[in-house]
mmCIF file of C-alpha atoms in Angstrom:
data_model
loop_
_atom_site.group_PDB
_atom_site.id
_atom_site.type_symbol
_atom_site.label_atom_id
_atom_site.label_comp_id
_atom_site.label_asym_id
_atom_site.label_seq_id
_atom_site.Cartn_x
_atom_site.Cartn_y
_atom_site.Cartn_z
ATOM 1 C CA UNK H 1 10.092 109.151 114.255
ATOM 2 C CA UNK H 2 13.188 107.774 113.871
ATOM 3 C CA UNK H 3 14.341 109.815 110.775
ATOM 4 C CA UNK H 4 13.440 112.985 112.591
ATOM 5 C CA UNK H 5 15.370 111.745 115.792
ATOM 6 C CA UNK H 6 18.477 110.831 113.350
ATOM 7 C CA UNK H 7 17.991 114.298 111.549
ATOM 8 C CA UNK H 8 18.244 116.065 114.974
ATOM 9 C CA UNK H 9 21.500 113.952 116.231
ATOM 10 C CA UNK H 10 23.109 114.450 113.090
ATOM 11 C CA UNK H 11 22.342 118.329 113.026
ATOM 12 C CA UNK H 12 23.501 118.696 116.350
ATOM 13 C CA UNK H 13 26.872 116.569 115.529
ATOM 14 C CA UNK H 14 27.454 118.745 112.535
ATOM 15 C CA UNK H 15 26.890 121.979 114.835
ATOM 16 C CA UNK H 16 29.632 121.103 116.783
ATOM 17 C CA UNK H 17 31.841 120.725 113.965
ATOM 18 C CA UNK H 18 31.241 124.414 112.985
ATOM 19 C CA UNK H 19 33.961 127.028 113.434
ATOM 20 C CA UNK H 20 31.999 129.709 115.325
ATOM 21 C CA UNK H 21 33.539 133.481 114.961
ATOM 22 C CA UNK H 22 35.009 135.166 117.970
ATOM 23 C CA UNK H 23 33.334 137.955 119.436
ATOM 24 C CA UNK H 24 35.696 140.144 117.776
ATOM 25 C CA UNK H 25 35.145 138.761 114.320
ATOM 26 C CA UNK H 26 31.516 139.144 114.791
ATOM 27 C CA UNK H 27 31.710 142.941 115.604
ATOM 28 C CA UNK H 28 34.161 143.580 112.897
ATOM 29 C CA UNK H 29 32.024 141.932 110.373
ATOM 30 C CA UNK H 30 28.588 143.734 111.877
ATOM 31 C CA UNK H 31 30.731 146.907 111.308
ATOM 32 C CA UNK H 32 31.451 146.058 107.780
ATOM 33 C CA UNK H 33 27.950 145.197 107.096
ATOM 34 C CA UNK H 34 26.923 148.468 108.458
ATOM 35 C CA UNK H 35 29.394 150.761 106.741
ATOM 36 C CA UNK H 36 28.718 149.097 103.448
ATOM 37 C CA UNK H 37 24.890 149.195 103.749
ATOM 38 C CA UNK H 38 25.534 153.036 104.630
ATOM 39 C CA UNK H 39 27.573 153.647 101.651
ATOM 40 C CA UNK H 40 25.320 151.744 99.394
ATOM 41 C CA UNK H 41 22.244 153.689 100.282
ATOM 42 C CA UNK H 42 24.074 156.997 100.313
ATOM 43 C CA UNK H 43 24.898 156.188 96.563
ATOM 44 C CA UNK H 44 21.455 154.937 95.644
ATOM 45 C CA UNK H 45 19.878 158.246 97.308
ATOM 46 C CA UNK H 46 22.434 160.348 95.300
ATOM 47 C CA UNK H 47 21.338 158.418 91.898
ATOM 48 C CA UNK H 48 17.766 158.687 92.834
ATOM 49 C CA UNK H 49 18.127 162.359 93.671
ATOM 50 C CA UNK H 50 19.720 163.090 90.152
ATOM 51 C CA UNK H 51 17.608 161.178 88.247
ATOM 52 C CA UNK H 52 14.596 162.515 89.693
ATOM 53 C CA UNK H 53 15.876 166.163 88.983
ATOM 54 C CA UNK H 54 16.645 165.159 85.233
ATOM 55 C CA UNK H 55 13.412 163.136 84.664
ATOM 56 C CA UNK H 56 11.534 166.021 86.269
ATOM 57 C CA UNK H 57 12.721 168.610 83.712
ATOM 58 C CA UNK H 58 11.490 166.224 80.700
ATOM 59 C CA UNK H 59 7.994 165.831 82.363
ATOM 60 C CA UNK H 60 7.447 169.484 82.681
#
């Protein structure tokens, strides 16, 4: 039981040392993730559409 309590104490001490992002940094990071995800999904959707068209001509 002492090991568990030591772990919790050490974890709390380490979390106090963390440099947490500000709300603005968090907002910008979230926007970047959303934009990059949208671009990647649009690209993959376009590639899928093109490859579906190409392979459907070979299959028929």
